[in-house]
mmCIF file of C-alpha atoms in Angstrom:
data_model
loop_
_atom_site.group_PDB
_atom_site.id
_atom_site.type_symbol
_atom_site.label_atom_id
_atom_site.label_comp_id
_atom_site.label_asym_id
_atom_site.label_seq_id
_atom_site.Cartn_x
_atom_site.Cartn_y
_atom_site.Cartn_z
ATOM 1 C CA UNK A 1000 -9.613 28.431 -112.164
ATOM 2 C CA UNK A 1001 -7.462 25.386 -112.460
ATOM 3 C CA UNK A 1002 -6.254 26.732 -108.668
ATOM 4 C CA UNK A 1003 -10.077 26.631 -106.936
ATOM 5 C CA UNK A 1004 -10.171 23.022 -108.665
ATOM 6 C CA UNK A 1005 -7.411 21.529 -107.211
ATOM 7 C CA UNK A 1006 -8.796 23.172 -103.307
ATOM 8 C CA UNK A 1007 -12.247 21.978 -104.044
ATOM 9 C CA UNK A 1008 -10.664 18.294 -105.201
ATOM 10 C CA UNK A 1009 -8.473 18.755 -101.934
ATOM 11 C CA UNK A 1010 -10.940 19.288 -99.562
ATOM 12 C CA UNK A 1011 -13.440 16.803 -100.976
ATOM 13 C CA UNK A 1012 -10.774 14.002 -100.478
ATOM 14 C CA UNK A 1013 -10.064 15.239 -96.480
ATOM 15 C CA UNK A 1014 -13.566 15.502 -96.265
ATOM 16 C CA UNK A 1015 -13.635 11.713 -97.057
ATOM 17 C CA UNK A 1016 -11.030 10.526 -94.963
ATOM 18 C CA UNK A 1017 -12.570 12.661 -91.781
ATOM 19 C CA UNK A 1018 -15.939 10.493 -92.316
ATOM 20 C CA UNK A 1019 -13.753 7.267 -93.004
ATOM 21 C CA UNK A 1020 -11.347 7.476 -90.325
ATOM 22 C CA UNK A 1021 -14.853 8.709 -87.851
ATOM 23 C CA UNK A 1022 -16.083 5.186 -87.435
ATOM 24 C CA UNK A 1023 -12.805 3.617 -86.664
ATOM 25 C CA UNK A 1024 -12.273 7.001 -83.587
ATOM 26 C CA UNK A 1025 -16.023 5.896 -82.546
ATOM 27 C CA UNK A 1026 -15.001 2.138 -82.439
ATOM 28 C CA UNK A 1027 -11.623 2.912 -80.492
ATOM 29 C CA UNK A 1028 -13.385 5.322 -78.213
ATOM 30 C CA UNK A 1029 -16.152 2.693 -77.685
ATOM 31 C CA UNK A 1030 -13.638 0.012 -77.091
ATOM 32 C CA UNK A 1031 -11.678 2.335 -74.353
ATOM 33 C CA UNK A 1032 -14.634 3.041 -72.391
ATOM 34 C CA UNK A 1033 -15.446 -0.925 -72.683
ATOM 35 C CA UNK A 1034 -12.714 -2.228 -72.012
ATOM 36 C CA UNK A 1035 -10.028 -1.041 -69.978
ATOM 37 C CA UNK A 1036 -7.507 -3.518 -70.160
ATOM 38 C CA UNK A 1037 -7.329 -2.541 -73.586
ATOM 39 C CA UNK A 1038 -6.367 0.944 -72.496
ATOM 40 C CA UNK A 1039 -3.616 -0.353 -70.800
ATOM 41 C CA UNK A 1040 -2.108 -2.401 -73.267
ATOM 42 C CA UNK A 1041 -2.006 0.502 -75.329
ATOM 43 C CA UNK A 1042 -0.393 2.671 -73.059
ATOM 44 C CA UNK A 1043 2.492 0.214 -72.537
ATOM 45 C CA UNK A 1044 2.595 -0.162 -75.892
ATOM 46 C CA UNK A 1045 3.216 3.140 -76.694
ATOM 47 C CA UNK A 1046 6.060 3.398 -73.570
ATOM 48 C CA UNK A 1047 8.258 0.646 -75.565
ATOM 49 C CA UNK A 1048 7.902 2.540 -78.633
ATOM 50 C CA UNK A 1049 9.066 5.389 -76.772
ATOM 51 C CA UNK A 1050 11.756 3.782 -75.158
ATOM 52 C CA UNK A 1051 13.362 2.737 -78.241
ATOM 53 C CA UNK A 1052 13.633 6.125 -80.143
ATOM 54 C CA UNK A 1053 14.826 7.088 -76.849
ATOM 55 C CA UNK A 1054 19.129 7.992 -77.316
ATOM 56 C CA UNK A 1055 20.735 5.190 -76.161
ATOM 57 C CA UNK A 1056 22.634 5.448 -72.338
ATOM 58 C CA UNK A 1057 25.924 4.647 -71.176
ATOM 59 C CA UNK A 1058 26.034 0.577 -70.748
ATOM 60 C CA UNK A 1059 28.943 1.188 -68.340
ATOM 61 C CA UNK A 1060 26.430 3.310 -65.861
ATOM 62 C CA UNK A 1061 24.972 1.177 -63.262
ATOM 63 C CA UNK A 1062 21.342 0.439 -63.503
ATOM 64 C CA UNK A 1063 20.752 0.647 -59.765
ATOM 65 C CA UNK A 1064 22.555 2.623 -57.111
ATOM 66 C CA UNK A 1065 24.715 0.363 -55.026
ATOM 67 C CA UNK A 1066 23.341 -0.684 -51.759
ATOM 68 C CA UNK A 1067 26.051 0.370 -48.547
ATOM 69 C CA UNK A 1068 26.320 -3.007 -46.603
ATOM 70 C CA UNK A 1069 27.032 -1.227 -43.452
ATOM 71 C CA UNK A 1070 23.624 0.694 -43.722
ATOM 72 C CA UNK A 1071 21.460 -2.335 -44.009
ATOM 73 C CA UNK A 1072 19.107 -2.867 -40.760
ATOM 74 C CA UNK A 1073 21.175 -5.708 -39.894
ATOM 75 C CA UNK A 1074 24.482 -4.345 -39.889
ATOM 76 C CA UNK A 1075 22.713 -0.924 -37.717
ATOM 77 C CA UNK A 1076 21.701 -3.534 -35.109
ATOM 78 C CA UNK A 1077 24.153 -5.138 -34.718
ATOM 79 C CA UNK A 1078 26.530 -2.120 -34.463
ATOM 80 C CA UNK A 1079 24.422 -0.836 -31.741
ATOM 81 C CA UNK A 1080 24.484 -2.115 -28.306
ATOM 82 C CA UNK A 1081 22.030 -3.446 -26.529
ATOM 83 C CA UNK A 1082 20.378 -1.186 -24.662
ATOM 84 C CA UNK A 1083 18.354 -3.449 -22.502
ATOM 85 C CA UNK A 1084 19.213 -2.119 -18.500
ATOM 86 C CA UNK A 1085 21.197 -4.237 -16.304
ATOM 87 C CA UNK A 1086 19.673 -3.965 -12.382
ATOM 88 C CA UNK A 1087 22.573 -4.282 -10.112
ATOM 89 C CA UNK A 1088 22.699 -7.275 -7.427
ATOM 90 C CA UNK A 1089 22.612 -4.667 -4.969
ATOM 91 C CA UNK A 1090 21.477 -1.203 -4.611
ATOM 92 C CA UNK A 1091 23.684 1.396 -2.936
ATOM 93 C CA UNK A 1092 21.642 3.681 -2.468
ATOM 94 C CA UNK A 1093 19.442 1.350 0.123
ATOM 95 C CA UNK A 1094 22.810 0.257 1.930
ATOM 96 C CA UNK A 1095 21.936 2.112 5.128
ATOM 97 C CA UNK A 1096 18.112 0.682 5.447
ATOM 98 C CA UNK A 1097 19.666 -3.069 5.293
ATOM 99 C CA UNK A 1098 22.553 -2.738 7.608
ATOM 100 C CA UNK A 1099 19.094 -1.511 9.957
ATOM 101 C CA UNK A 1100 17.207 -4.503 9.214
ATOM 102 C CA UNK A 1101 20.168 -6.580 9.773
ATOM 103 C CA UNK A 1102 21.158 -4.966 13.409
ATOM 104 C CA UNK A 1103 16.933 -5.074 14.450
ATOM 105 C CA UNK A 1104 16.938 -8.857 13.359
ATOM 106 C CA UNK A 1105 20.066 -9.435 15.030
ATOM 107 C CA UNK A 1106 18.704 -8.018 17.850
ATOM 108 C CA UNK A 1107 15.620 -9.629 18.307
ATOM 109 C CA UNK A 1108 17.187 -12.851 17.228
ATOM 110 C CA UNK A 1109 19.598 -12.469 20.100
ATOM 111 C CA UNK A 1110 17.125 -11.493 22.732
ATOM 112 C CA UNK A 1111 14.774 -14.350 21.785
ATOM 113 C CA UNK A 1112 17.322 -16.559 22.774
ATOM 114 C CA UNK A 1113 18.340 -15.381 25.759
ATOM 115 C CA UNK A 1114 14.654 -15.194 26.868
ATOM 116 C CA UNK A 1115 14.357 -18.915 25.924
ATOM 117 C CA UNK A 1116 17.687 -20.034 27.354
ATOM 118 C CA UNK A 1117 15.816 -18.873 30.764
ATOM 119 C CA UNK A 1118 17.618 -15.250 30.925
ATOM 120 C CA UNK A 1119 15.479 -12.886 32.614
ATOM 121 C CA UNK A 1120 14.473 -10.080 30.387
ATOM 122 C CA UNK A 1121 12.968 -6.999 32.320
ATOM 123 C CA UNK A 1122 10.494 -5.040 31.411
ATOM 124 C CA UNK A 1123 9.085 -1.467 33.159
ATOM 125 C CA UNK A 1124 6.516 -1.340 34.791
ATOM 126 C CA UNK A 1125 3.029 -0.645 33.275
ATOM 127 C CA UNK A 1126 0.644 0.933 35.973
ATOM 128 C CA UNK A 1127 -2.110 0.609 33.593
ATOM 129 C CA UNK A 1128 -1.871 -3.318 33.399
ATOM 130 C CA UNK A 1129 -1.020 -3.570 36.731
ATOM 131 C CA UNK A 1130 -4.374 -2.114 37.625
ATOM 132 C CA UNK A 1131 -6.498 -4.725 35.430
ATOM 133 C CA UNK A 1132 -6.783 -7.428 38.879
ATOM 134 C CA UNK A 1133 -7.935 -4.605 41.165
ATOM 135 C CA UNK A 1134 -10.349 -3.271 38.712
ATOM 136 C CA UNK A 1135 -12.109 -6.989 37.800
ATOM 137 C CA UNK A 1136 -11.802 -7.597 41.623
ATOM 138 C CA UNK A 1137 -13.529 -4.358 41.970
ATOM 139 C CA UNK A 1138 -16.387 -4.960 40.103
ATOM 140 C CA UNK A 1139 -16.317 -8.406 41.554
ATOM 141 C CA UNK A 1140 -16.447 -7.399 45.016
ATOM 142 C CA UNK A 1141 -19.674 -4.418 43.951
ATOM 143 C CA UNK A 1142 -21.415 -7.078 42.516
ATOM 144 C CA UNK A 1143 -21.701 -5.324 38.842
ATOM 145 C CA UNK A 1144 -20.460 -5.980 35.203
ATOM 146 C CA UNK A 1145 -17.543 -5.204 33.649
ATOM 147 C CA UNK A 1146 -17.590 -3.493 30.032
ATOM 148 C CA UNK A 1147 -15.093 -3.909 27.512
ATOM 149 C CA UNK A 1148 -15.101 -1.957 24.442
ATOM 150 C CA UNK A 1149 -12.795 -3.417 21.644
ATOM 151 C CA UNK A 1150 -12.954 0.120 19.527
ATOM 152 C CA UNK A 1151 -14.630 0.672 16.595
ATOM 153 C CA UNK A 1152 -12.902 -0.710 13.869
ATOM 154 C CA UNK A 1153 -12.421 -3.894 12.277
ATOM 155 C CA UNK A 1154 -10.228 -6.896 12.129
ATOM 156 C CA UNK A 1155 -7.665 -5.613 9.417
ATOM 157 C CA UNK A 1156 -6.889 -3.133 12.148
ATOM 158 C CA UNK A 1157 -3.951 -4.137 14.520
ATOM 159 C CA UNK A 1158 -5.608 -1.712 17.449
ATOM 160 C CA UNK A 1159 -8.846 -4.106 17.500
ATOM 161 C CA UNK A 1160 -5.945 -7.005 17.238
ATOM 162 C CA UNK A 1161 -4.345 -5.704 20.547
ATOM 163 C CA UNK A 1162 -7.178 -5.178 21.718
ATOM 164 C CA UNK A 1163 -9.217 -8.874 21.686
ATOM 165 C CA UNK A 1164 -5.570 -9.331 23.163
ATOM 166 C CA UNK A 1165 -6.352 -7.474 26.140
ATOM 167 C CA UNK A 1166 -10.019 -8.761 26.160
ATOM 168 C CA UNK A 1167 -8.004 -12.558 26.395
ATOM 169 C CA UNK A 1168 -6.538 -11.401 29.825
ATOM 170 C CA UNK A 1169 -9.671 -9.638 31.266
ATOM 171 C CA UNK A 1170 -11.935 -12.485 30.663
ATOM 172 C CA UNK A 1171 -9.529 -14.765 32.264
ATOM 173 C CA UNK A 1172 -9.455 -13.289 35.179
ATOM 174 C CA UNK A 1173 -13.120 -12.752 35.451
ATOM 175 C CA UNK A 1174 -14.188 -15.774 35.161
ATOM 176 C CA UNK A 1175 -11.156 -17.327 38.013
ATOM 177 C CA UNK A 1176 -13.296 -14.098 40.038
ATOM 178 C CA UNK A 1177 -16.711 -15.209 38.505
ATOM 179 C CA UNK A 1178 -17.277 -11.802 37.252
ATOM 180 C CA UNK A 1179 -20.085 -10.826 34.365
ATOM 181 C CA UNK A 1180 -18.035 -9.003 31.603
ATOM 182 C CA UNK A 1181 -20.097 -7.133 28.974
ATOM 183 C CA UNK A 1182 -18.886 -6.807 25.331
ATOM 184 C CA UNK A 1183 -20.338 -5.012 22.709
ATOM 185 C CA UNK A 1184 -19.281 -4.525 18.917
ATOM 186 C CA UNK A 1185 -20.126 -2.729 16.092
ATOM 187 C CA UNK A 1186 -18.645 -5.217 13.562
ATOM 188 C CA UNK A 1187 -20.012 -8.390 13.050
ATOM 189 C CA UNK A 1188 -16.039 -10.255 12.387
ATOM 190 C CA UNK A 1189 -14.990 -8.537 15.758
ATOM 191 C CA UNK A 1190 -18.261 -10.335 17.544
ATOM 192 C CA UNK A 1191 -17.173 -13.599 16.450
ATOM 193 C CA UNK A 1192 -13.439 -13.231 17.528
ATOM 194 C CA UNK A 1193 -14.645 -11.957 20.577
ATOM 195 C CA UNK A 1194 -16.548 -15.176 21.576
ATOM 196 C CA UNK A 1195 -13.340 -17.073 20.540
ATOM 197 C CA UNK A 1196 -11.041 -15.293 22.807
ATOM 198 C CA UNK A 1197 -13.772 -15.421 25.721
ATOM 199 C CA UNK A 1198 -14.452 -19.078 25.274
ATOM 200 C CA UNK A 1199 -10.776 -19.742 25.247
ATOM 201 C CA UNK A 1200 -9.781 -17.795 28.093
ATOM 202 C CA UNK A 1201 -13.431 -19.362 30.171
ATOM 203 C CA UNK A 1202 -11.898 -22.691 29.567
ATOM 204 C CA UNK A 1203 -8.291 -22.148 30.388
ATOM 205 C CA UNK A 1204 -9.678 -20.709 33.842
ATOM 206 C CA UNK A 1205 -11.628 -24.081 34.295
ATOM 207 C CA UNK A 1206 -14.834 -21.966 33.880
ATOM 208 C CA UNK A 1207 -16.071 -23.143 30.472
ATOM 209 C CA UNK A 1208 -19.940 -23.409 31.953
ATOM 210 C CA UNK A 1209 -19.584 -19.333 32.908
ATOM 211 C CA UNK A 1210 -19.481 -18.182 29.318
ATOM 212 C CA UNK A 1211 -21.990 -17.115 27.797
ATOM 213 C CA UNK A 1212 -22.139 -16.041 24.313
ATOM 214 C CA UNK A 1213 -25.042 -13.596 24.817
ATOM 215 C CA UNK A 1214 -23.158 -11.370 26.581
ATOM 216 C CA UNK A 1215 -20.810 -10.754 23.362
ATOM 217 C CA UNK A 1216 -23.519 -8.795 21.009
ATOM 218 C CA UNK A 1217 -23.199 -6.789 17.660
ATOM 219 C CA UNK A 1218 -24.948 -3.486 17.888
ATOM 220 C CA UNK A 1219 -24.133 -1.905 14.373
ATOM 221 C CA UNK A 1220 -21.740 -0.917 11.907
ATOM 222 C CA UNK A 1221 -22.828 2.950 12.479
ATOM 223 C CA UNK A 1222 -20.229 4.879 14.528
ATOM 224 C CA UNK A 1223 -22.786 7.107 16.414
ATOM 225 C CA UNK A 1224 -25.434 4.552 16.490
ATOM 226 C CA UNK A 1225 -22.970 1.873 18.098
ATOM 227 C CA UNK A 1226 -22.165 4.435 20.797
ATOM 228 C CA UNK A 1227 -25.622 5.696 21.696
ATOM 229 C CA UNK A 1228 -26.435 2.199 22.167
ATOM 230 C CA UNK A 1229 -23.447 1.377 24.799
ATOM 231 C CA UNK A 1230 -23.798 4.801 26.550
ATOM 232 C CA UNK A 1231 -27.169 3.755 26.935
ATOM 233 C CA UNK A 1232 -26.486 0.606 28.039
ATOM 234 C CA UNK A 1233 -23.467 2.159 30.408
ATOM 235 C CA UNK A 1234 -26.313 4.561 32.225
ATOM 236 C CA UNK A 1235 -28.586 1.806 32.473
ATOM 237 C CA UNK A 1236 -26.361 -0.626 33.967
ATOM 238 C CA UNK A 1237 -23.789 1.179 35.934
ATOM 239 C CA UNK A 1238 -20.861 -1.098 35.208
ATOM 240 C CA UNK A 1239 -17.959 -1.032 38.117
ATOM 241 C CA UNK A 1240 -15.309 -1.532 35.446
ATOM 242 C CA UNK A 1241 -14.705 -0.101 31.739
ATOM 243 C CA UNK A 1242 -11.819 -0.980 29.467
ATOM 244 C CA UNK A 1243 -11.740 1.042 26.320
ATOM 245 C CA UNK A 1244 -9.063 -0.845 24.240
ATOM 246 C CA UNK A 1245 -9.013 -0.654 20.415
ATOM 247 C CA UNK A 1246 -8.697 2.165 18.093
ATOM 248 C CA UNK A 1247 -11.437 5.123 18.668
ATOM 249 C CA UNK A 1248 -12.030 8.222 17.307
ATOM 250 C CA UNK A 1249 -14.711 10.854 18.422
ATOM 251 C CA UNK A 1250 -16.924 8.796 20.819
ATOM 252 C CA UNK A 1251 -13.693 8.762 22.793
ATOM 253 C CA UNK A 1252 -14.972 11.290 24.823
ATOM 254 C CA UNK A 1253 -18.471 10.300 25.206
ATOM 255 C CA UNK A 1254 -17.310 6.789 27.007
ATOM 256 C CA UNK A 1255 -14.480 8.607 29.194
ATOM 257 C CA UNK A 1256 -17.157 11.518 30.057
ATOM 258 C CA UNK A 1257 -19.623 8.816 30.713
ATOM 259 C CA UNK A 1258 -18.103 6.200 32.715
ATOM 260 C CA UNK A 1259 -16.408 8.756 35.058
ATOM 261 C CA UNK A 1260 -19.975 10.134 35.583
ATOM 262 C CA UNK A 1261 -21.346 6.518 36.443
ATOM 263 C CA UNK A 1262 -18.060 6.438 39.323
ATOM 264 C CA UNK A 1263 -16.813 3.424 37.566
ATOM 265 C CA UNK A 1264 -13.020 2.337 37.206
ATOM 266 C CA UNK A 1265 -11.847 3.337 33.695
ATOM 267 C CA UNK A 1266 -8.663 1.803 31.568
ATOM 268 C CA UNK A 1267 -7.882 2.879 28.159
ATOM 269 C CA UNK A 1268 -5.638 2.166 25.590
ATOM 270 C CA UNK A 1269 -5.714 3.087 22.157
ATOM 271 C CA UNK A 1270 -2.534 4.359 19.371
ATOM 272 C CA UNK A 1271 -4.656 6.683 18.301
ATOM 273 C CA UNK A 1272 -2.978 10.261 19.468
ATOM 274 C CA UNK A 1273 -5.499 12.786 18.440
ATOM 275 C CA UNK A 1274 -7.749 10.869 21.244
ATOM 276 C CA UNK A 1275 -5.208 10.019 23.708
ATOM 277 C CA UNK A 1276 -6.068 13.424 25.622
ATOM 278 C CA UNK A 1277 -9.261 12.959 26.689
ATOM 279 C CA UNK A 1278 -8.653 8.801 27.800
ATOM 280 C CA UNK A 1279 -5.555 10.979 30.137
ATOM 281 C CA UNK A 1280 -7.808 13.729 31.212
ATOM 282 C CA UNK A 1281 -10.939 11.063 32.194
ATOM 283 C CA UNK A 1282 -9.458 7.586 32.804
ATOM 284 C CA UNK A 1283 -8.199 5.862 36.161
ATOM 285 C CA UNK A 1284 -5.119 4.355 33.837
ATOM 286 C CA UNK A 1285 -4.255 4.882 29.995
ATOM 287 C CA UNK A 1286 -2.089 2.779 27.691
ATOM 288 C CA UNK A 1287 -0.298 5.028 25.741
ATOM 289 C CA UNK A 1288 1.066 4.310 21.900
ATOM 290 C CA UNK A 1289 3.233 1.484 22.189
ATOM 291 C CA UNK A 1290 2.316 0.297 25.365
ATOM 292 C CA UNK A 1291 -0.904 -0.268 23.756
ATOM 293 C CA UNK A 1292 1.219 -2.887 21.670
ATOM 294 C CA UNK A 1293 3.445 -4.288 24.408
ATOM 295 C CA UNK A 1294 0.414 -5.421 26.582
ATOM 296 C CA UNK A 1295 0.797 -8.859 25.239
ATOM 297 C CA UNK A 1296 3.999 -9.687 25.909
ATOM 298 C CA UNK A 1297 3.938 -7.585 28.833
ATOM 299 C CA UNK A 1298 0.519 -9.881 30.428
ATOM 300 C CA UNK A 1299 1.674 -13.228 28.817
ATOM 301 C CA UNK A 1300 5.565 -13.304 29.774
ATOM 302 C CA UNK A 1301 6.267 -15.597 26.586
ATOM 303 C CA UNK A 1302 9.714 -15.368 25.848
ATOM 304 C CA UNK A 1303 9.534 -15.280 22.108
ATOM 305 C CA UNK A 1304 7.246 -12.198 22.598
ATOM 306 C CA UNK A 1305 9.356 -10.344 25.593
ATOM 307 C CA UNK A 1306 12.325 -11.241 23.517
ATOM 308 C CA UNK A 1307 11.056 -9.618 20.169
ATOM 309 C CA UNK A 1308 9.872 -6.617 22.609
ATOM 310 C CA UNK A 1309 13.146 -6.267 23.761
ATOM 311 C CA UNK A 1310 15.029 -6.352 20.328
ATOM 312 C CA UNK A 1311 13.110 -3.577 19.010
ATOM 313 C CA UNK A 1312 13.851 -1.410 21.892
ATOM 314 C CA UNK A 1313 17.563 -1.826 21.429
ATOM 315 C CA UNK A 1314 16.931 -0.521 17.809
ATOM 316 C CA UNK A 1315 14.880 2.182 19.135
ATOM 317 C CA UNK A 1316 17.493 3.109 21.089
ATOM 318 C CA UNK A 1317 20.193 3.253 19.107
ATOM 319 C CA UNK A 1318 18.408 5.287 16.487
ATOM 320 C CA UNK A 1319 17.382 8.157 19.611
ATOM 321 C CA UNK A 1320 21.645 7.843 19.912
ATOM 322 C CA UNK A 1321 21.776 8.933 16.508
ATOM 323 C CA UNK A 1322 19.532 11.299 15.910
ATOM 324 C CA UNK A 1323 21.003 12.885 19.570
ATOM 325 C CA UNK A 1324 24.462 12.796 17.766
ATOM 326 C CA UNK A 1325 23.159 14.156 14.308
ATOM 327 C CA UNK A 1326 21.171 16.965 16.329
ATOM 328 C CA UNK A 1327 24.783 17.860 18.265
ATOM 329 C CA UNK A 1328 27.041 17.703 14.951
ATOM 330 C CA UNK A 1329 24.733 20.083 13.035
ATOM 331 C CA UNK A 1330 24.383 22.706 15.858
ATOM 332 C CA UNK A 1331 28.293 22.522 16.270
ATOM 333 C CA UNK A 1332 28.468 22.620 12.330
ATOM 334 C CA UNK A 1333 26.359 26.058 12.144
ATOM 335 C CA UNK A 1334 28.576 27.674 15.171
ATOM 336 C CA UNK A 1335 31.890 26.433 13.747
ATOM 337 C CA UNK A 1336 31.277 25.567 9.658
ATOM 338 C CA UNK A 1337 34.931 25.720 9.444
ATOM 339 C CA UNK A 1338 35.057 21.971 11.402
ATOM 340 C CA UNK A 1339 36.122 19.176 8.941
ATOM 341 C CA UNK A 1340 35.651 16.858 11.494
ATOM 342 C CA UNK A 1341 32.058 17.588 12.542
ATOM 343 C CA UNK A 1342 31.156 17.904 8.426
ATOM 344 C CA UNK A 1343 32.456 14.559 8.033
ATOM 345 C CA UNK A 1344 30.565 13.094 11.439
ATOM 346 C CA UNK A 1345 27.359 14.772 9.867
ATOM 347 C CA UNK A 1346 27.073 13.292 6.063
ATOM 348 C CA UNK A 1347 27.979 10.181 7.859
ATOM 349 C CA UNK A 1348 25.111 10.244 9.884
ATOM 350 C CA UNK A 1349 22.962 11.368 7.163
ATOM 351 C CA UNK A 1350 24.073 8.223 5.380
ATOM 352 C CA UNK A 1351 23.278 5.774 7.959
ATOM 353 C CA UNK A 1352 20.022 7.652 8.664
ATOM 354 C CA UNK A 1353 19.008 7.287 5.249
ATOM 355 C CA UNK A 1354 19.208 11.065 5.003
#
């Protein structure tokens, strides 16, 4: 009996302190969820009580690992190189190409010279260029026009440069034979140079009232449009003379086939070798590749242009002498491979070559 008392006086008193110590959990939980700061400053609280019924460490122990000087950043960097590439002053590689340059400039610096120090330089003879006198005197003589067709491109292309070149030294001489020439273009920048060159050469012929700027006309930027228009205009007309001298493609063949149908003189020159064919197989006279090129210095007789012309044949030539050698040391080389000699001849060539 005195047993059940005691439990019943027991739980009565836990009973109390459960309701007592309920306001103060409500108040605490309250406050957490109100404030957290006050959260916080319990939980570090709590880590210093914590920390000192901890067991105390070793005060000899170091706190915090010792930091390697030579691993630092900048003891790495500075124990690396620097990696940064050095170009060389001069690249071996390219040793052949420059000792080129240096021979072509030499030679054309040479020949200049001598061509201005009144040294005859000879040049072949160009049957095509030869024939331009006869061929204005031609259509002089027949009373018709004379076409010239500067190609098809524009200015940025050195064909329609050589060209207006050509047109210089036709116009010149028609107008000392008071010949009509006939010029059509299909780009409006290659009309206006056109009239320059004819004026020019008019005037240095002492024919400035003779030109006429009518005569120079833009037709159209279309390819096949452009040539329908001077076929038509070739049928119609019947010119006695046609120069074809710029860079042409397709309609190559239409002029040629046309003009030679018409019976009228035909000269040609173009660099263009997929057309070169049919100016051969339907032209009087044809201006092949780099004769194309050559016509100014060739017509003019400057000497700074015959001597440049003249420089770059040398290098021409001396690079056909060693491709001819190079060509001869190989085929020895694969009947003989035992030949030091001819190995050694051939990876110097290669070298010079650039090979």
């Amino acid at each position: 009996m005195a047993m059940c008392c005691t439990r019943a006086f027991a739980f009565e008193i836990s009973g109390a302190i459960s309701e007592s110590v309920a306001p103060v959990t409500q108040i605490v939980t309250a406050q957490n969820a109100s404030a957290p700061e006050h959260v916080a400053t319990q939980n570090i609280l709590a880590k210093n009580v914590l920390a000192r019924n901890a067991p105390a460490q070793d005060t000899n122990a170091p706190l915090v690992e010792p930091v390697n000087a030579a691993a630092t950043p900048a003891a790495i960097s500075a124990a690396i190189p620097d990696a940064t590439p050095v170009r060389p002053l001069f690249n071996r590689e390219k040793t052949a190409l420059f000792l080129w340059i240096v021979f072509i400039g030499a030679a054309v610096t040479v020949s200049v010279w001598l061509a201005k120090s009144g040294r005859p330089i000879k040049i072949r003879r160009i049957a095509a260029l030869e024939a331009v006198d006869n061929a204005v005197g031609r259509a002089t003589e027949m009373g018709r026009s004379i076409l010239f067709v500067p190609g098809i491109q524009d200015m940025d292309n050195i064909q329609t440069v050589a060209g207006l070149t050509m047109l210089g030294r036709v116009a010149k001489t028609a107008a000392e034979y008071d010949a009509t020439i006939q010029v059509p273009t299909c780009r409006s920048l290659v009309m206006e140079a056109a009239r320059d060159t004819v004026r020019a050469s008019y005037l240095s012929a002492g024919r400035a009232d003779g030109f006429s700027a009518d005569r120079i006309t833009y037709i159209t930027d279309d390819q096949f449009g452009y040539v329908a228009n001077v076929v038509g205009s070739m049928v119609r007309e019947k010119p006695a003379t046609c120069f074809y001298m710029g860079c042409f493609y397709a309609e190559s063949l239409i002029f040629s086939e046309t003009g030679n149908a018409i019976g009228a003189i035909q000269i040609a020159g173009t660099a263009e070798s997929s057309q070169l064919p049919f100016f051969v197989a339907a032209c009087d006279y044809t201006l092949i590749g780099e004769e194309f090129f050559a016509a100014s210095a060739y017509l003019s007789g400057e000497p700074a242009q015959l001597g440049t012309l003249r420089g770059q044949d040398i290098g021409k030539f001396a690079v056909g002498v060693l491709i001819t050698l190079g060509v001869l040391a190989a085929t020895i080389l694969a009947v003989a491979p035992s030949s030091a000699v001819i190995s050694a001849l051939l990876y110097g060539l290669q070298k010079v070559l650039g090979g």
